[in-house]
Coordinates of C-alpha atoms and ligand atoms in Angstrom, one line a residue:
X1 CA 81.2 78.1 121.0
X2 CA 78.6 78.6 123.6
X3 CA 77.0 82.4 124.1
X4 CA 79.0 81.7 127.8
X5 CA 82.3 81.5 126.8
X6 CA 82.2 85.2 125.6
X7 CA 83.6 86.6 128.7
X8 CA 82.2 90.3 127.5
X9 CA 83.4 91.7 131.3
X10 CA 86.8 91.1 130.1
X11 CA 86.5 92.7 127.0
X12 CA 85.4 95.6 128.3
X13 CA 88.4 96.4 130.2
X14 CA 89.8 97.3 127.4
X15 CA 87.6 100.0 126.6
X16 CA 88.3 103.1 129.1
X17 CA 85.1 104.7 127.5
X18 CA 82.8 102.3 129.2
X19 CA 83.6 103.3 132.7
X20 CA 81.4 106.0 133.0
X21 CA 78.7 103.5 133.0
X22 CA 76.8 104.8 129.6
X23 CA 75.6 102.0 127.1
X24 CA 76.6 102.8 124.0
X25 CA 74.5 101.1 121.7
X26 CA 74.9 103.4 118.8
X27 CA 78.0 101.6 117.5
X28 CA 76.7 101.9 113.8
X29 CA 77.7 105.3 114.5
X30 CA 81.4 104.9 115.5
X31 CA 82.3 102.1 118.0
X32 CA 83.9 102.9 121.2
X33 CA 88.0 102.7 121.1
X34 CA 90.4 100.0 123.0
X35 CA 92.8 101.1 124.5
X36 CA 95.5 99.8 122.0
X37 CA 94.1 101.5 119.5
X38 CA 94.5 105.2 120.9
X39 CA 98.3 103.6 122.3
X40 CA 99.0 103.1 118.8
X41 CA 97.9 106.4 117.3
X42 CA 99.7 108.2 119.8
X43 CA 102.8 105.8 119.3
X44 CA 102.7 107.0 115.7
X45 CA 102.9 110.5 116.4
X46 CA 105.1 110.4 119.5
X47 CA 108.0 108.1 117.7
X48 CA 109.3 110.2 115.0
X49 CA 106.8 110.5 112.4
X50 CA 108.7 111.9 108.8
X51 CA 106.5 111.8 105.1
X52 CA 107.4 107.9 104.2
X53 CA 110.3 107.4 102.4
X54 CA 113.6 105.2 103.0
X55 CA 116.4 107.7 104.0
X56 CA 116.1 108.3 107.5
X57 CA 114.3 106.0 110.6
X58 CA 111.1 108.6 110.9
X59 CA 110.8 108.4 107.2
X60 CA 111.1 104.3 107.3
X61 CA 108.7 104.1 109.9
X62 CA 106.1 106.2 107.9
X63 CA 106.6 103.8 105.1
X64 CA 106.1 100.7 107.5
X65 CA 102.7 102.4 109.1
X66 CA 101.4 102.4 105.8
X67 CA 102.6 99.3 104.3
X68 CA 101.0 97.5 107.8
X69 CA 97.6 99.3 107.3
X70 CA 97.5 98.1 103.4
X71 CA 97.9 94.3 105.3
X72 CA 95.7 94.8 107.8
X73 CA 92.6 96.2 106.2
X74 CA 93.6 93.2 103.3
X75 CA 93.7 90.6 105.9
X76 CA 89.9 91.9 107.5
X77 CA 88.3 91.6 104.0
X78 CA 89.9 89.5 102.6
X79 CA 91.1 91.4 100.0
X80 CA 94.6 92.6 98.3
X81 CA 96.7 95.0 99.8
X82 CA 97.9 96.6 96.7
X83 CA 94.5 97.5 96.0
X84 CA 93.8 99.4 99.2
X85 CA 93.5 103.3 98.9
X86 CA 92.8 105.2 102.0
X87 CA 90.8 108.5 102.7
X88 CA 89.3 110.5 105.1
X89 CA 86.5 108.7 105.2
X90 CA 83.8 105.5 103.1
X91 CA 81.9 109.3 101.7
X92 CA 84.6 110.9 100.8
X93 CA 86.4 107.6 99.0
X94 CA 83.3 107.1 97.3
X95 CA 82.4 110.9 95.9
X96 CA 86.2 110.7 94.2
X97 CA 86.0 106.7 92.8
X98 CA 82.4 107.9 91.5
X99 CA 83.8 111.0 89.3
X100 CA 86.7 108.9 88.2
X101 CA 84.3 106.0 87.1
X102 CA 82.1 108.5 85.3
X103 CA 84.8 110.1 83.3
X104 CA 84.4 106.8 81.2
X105 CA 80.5 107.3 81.0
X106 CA 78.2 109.0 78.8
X107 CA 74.5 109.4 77.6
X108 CA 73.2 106.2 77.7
X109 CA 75.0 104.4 79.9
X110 CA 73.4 103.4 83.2
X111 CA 74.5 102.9 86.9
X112 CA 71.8 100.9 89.8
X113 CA 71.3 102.3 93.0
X114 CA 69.0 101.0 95.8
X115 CA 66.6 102.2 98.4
X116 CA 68.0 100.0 101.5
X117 CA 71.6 101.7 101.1
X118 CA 73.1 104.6 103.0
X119 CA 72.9 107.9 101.0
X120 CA 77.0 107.4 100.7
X121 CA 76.4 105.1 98.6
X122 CA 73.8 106.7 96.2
X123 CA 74.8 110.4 95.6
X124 CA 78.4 109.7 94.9
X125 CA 76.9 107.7 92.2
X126 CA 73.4 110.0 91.3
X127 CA 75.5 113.2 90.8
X128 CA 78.2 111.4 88.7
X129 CA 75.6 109.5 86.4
X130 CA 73.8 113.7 86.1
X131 CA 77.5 115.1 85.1
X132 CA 77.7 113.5 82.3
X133 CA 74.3 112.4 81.4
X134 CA 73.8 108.6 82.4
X135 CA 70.6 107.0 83.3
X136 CA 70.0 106.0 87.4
X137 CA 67.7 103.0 88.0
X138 CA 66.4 102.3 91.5
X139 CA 66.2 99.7 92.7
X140 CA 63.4 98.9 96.2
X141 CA 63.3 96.9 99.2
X142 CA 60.3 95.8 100.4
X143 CA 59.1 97.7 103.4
X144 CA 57.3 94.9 105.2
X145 CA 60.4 92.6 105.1
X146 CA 63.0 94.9 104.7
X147 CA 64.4 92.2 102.3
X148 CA 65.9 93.7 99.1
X149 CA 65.4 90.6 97.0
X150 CA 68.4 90.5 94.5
X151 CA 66.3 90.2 91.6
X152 CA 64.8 93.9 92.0
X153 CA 68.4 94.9 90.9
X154 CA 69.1 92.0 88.6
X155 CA 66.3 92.7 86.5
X156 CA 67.5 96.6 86.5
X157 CA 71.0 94.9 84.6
X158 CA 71.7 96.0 80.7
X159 CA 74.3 95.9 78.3
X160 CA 74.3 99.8 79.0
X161 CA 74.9 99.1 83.0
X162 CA 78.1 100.3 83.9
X163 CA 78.2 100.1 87.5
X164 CA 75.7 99.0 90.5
X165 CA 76.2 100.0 94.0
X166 CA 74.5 98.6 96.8
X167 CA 75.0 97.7 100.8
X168 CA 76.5 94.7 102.0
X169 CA 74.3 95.7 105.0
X170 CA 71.9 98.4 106.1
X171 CA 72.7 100.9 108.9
X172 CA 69.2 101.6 109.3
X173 CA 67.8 98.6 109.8
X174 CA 70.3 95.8 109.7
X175 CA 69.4 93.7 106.4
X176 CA 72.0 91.8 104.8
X177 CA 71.4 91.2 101.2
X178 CA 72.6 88.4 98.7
X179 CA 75.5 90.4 97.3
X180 CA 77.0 87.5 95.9
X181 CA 74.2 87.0 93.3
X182 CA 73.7 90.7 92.7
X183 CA 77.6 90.9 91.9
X184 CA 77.0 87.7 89.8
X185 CA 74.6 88.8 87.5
X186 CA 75.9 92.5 87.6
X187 CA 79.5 91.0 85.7
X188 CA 77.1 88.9 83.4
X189 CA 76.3 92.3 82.0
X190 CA 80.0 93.5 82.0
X191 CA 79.4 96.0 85.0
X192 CA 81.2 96.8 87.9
X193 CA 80.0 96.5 91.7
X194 CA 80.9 98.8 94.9
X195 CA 79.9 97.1 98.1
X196 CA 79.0 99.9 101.0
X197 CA 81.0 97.2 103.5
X198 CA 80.4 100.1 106.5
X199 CA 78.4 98.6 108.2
X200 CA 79.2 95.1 107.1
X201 CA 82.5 94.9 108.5
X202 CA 81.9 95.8 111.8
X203 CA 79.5 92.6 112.2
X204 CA 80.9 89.8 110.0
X205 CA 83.6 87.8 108.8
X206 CA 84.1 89.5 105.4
X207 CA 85.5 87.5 102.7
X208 CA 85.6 89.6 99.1
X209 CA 87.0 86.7 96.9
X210 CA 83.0 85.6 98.0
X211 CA 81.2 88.1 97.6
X212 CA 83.2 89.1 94.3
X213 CA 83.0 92.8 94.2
X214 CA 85.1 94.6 92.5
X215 CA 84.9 97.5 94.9
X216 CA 84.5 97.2 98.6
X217 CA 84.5 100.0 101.4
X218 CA 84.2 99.9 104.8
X219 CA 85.0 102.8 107.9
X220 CA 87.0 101.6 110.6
X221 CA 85.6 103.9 112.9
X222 CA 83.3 101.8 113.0
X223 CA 85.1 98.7 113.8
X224 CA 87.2 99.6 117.0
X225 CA 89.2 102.1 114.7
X226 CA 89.9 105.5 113.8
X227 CA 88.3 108.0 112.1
X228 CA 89.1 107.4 108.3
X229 CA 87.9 105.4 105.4
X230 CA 89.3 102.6 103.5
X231 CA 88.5 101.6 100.0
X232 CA 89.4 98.0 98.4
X233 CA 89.8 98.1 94.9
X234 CA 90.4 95.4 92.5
X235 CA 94.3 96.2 91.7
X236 CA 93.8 95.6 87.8
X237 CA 90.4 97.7 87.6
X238 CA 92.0 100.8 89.4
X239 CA 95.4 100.1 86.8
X240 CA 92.4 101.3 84.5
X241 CA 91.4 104.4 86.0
X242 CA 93.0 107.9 86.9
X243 CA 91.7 110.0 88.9
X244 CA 92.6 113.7 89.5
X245 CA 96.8 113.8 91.1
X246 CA 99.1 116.4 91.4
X247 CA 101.6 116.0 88.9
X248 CA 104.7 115.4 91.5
X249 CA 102.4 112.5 93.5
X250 CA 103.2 109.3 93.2
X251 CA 101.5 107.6 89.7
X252 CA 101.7 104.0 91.2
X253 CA 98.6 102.1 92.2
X254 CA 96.8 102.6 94.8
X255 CA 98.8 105.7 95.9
X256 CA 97.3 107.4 92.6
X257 CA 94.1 107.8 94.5
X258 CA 95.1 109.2 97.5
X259 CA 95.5 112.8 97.3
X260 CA 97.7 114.6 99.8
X261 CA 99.7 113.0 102.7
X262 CA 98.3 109.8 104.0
X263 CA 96.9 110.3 107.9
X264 CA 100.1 108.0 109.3
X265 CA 98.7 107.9 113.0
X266 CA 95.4 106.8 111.6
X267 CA 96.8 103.9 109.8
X268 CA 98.9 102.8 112.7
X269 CA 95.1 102.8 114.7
X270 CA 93.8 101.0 112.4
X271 CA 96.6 98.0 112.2
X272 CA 96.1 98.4 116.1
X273 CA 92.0 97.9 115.8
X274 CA 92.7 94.9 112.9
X275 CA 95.4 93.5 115.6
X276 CA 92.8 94.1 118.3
X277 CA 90.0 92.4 116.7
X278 CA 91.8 89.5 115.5
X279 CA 92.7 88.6 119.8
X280 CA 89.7 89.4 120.5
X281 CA 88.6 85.6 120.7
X282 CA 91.1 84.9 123.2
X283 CA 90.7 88.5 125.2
X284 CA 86.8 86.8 125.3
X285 CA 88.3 83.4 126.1
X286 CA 86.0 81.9 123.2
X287 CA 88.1 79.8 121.4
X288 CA 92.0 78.6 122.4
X289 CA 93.4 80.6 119.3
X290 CA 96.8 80.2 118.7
X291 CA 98.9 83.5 118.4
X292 CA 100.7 81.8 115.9
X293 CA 97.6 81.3 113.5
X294 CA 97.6 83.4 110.6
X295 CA 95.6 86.7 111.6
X296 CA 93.3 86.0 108.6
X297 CA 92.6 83.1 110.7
X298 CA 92.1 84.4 114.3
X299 CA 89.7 86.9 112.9
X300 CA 87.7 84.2 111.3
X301 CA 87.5 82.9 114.9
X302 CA 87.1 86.5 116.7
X303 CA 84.3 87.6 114.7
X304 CA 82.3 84.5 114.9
X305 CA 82.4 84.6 118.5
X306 CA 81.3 88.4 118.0
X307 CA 78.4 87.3 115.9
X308 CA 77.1 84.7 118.2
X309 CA 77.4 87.1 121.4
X310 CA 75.5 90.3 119.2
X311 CA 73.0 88.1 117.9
X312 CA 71.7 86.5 121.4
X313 CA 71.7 90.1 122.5
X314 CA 70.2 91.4 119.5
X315 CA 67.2 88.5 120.0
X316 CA 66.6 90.0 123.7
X317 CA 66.2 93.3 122.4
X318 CA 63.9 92.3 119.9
X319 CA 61.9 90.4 122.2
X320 CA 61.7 92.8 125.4
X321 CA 60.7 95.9 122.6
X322 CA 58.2 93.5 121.2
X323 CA 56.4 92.7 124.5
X324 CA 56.5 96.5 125.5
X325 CA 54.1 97.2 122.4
X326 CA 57.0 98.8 120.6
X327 CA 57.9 98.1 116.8
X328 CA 60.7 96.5 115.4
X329 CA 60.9 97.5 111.9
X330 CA 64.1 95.3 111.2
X331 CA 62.9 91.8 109.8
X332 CA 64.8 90.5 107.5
X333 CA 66.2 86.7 107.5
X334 CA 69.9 87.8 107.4
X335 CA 70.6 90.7 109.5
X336 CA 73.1 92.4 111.8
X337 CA 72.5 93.0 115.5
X338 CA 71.0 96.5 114.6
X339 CA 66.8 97.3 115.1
X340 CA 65.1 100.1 113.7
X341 CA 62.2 100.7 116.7
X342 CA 59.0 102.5 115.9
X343 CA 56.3 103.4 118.2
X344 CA 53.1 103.8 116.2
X345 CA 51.7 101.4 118.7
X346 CA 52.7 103.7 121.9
X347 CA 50.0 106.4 122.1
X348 CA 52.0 110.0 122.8
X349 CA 55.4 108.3 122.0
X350 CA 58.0 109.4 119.3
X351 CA 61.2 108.0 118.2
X352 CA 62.9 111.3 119.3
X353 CA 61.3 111.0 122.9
X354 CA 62.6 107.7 123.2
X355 CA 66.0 109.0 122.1
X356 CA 66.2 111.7 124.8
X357 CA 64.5 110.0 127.7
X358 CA 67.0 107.5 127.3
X359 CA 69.9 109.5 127.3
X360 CA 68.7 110.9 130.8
X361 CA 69.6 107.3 131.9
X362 CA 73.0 107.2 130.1
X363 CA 71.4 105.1 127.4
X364 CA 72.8 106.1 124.3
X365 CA 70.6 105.0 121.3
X366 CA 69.8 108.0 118.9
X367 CA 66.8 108.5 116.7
X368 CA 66.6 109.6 112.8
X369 CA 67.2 108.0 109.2
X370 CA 71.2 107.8 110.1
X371 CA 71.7 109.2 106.5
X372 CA 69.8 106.1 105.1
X373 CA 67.0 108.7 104.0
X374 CA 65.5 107.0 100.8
X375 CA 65.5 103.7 103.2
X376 CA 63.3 105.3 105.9
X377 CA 61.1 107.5 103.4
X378 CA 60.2 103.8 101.7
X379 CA 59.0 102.5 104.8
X380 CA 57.1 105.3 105.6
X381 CA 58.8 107.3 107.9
X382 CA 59.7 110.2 106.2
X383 CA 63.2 112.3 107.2
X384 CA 62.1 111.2 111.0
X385 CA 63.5 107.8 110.8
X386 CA 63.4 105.5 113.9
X387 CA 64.8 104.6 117.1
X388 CA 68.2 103.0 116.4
X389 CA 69.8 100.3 119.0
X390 CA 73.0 98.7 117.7
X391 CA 75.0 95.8 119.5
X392 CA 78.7 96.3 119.4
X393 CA 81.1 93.5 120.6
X394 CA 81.4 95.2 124.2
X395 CA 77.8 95.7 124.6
X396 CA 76.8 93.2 128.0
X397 CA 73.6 91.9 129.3
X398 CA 73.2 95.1 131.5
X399 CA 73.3 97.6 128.9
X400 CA 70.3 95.7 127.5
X401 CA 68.5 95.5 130.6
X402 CA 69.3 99.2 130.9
X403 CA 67.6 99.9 127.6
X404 CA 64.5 97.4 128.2
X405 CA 63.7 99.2 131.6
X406 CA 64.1 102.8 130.2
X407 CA 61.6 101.7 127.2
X408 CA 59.3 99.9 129.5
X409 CA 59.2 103.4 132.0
X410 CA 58.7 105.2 128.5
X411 CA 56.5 103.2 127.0
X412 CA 54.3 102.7 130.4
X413 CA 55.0 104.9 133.2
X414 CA 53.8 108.5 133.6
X415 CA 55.7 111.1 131.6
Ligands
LIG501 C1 76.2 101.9 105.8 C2 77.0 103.2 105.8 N1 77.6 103.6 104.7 C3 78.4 104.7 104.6 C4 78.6 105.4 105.7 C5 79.5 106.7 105.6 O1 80.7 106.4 106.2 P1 81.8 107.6 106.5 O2 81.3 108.2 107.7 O3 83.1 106.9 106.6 O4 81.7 108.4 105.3 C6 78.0 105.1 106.9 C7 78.1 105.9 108.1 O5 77.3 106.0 109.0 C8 77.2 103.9 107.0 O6 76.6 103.5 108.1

């Protein structure tokens, strides 16, 4: 496909948010909404909404919301959808699988976490492994690349490892590490893995039977959804555990592991953003995808025309910070279109200035560690962090010329 086929104009009809003219590039936030996304949350609520069950037609059509969702989020990843539990959000899934986990852990035992990852994907894990007395190991990046090489966690792995968590992809500065071989080596030992897929998913064709984890999150907020999280568990493994239930709700897998009343209107958004994404080739006009294809399928196509659109754009921002003087702290060979920007070089210039002197210009591209604190403390920037500037699929060649000329005025011009 070439970068011209992505008709991005015609995407972005879709999105009423982008009519006010602001350039959203802090998508590894939460992604702006299409339109059929917010149709089909409101649809949900609008068309008779009962708790699922099979009696009456609002009751069936609970049930079908949340059958659909199981599908959807299964047909993004890759993944099963009996083993798809939903909660209100990656954080939140993660704090409740890490105390279930560590009810089968003791002195001893040891779990991996890393420095690149978001810290929803450490503490869950840190103040399990101190509840009941298991041994964390850390495992680093390397600042200068931003690489986290996979043996720095492989050569963390015991016979005493129980579980290792790390990011299929950093929301600070965009580094996509070889999960594959970390998950490889990690079941050598007999341990489990939980990919942080948030910020993943929103950039990449996702295939789990690949990257073998046996745990897999992801936030569709951040991929043209609603607010909520999703977690995808191998079916057998969470057969194995049980979490804290009522004693009424439902035993069955995954239902076990979602407390309280699912969010139905949420679910039927997030079918709508999986429905969305997987047309989005043809809404683009990149490829001549049937409708008939599987939707496995047109997502294959739709995100690959995503990836090739971000990453040209991504490579303009890169360049036009590097020639205004400004650092770009994101360099590692497999990344997502997200830069971490630094201004040491800029005399009088802070990430935080850049922040708000863009958002006079309706720039939106927000400064700090985005919750990825050990990340920016281990390259040196402390709880400050950087200038963030993330390319989402509706992001256009304006937006970026937007952002280049408010840094170059920064950067340059008087004050
Ligand atoms: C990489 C990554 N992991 C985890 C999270 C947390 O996701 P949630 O807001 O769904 O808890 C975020 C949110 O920014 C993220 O970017």
């Amino acid at each position: 496909m070439s970068a011209a086929a992505y008709d991005v104009a015609a995407l972005r009809a879709h999105f009423p948010a982008l009519a006010d003219g602001t350039a959203y590039f802090d998508g590894p936030g939460g992604s702006q909404t299409p339109t059929a996304v917010a149709e089909a949350v409101a649809g949900a609520l609008v068309a008779g909404l009962s708790n699922r069950g099979g009696t009456t037609a609002s009751e069936r059509r609970a049930d079908a919301v949340v059958v659909a969702a199981r599908q959807a989020a299964a047909d993004l990843v890759g993944g099963d959808p009996t083993g798809v539990v939903v909660g209100r959000s990656m954080t939140a899934l993660t704090f409740d699988l890490a105390r279930t986990l560590a009810a089968g852990w003791g002195p001893g035992d040891e779990v991996v976490v890393t420095r690149l990852d978001h810290d929803a994907n450490v503490a869950p894990w840190t103040s399990a492994a101190a509840a009941v007395g298991a041994t964390v190991r850390w495992a680093d990046f390397d600042p200068a690349t931003g690489e986290l090489d996979p043996a720095a966690v492989t050569a963390l792995l015991g016979p005493r490892t129980r579980l290792v968590a790390v990011t299929g992809a950093s929301n600070l500065l965009g580094t996509r590490p070889d999960v594959t071989a970390i998950t490889r080596a990690a079941h050598e030992v007999g341990a489990l893995v939980h990919v942080d897929g948030v910020h993943l998913t929103a950039h990449h064709h996702v295939d789990l039977a690949a990257i073998g984890a046996d745990l897999y999150s992801w936030s569709p907020y951040k991929v043209l959804g609603p607010h909520c999280g999703v977690l995808h568990g191998d079916p057998a493994l969470l057969e194995t555990l049980h979490p804290a239930k009522l004693e009424p709700s439902p035993d069955r897998v995954p239902e076990r592991f979602e407390a309280g009343t699912l969010p139905y209107e949420l679910l039927a958004g997030l079918s709508a953003a999986v429905d969305f994404l997987a047309g989005l080739a043809d809404v683009v006009g990149a490829s001549a995808a049937a409708a008939t294809d599987p939707r496995r399928t047109r997502l294959e196509r739709s995100l690959a025309a995503v990836e090739t659109h971000e990453a040209r754009l991504r490579d303009r921002v890169e360049q036009g910070a590097t020639d205004l003087g400004v650092t770009v702290r994101s360099r590692a060979r497999r990344r997502t279109p997200t830069l971490l920007l630094t201004f040491e070089d800029v005399p009088g210039v802070e990430a935080v200035d850049a922040y708000r002197f863009l958002a006079g210009l309706g720039v939106n591209a927000p400064a700090s560690h985005f919750y990825a604190v050990h990340a920016s403390r281990h390259l040196g920037l402390g709880d400050t962090g950087g200038l963030r500037v993330g390319i989402s699929p509706y992001t256009d060649d304006d937006d970026v010329d937007r952002l280049l000329d408010g840094l170059g005025r920064l950067v340059t011009g008087p004050r």
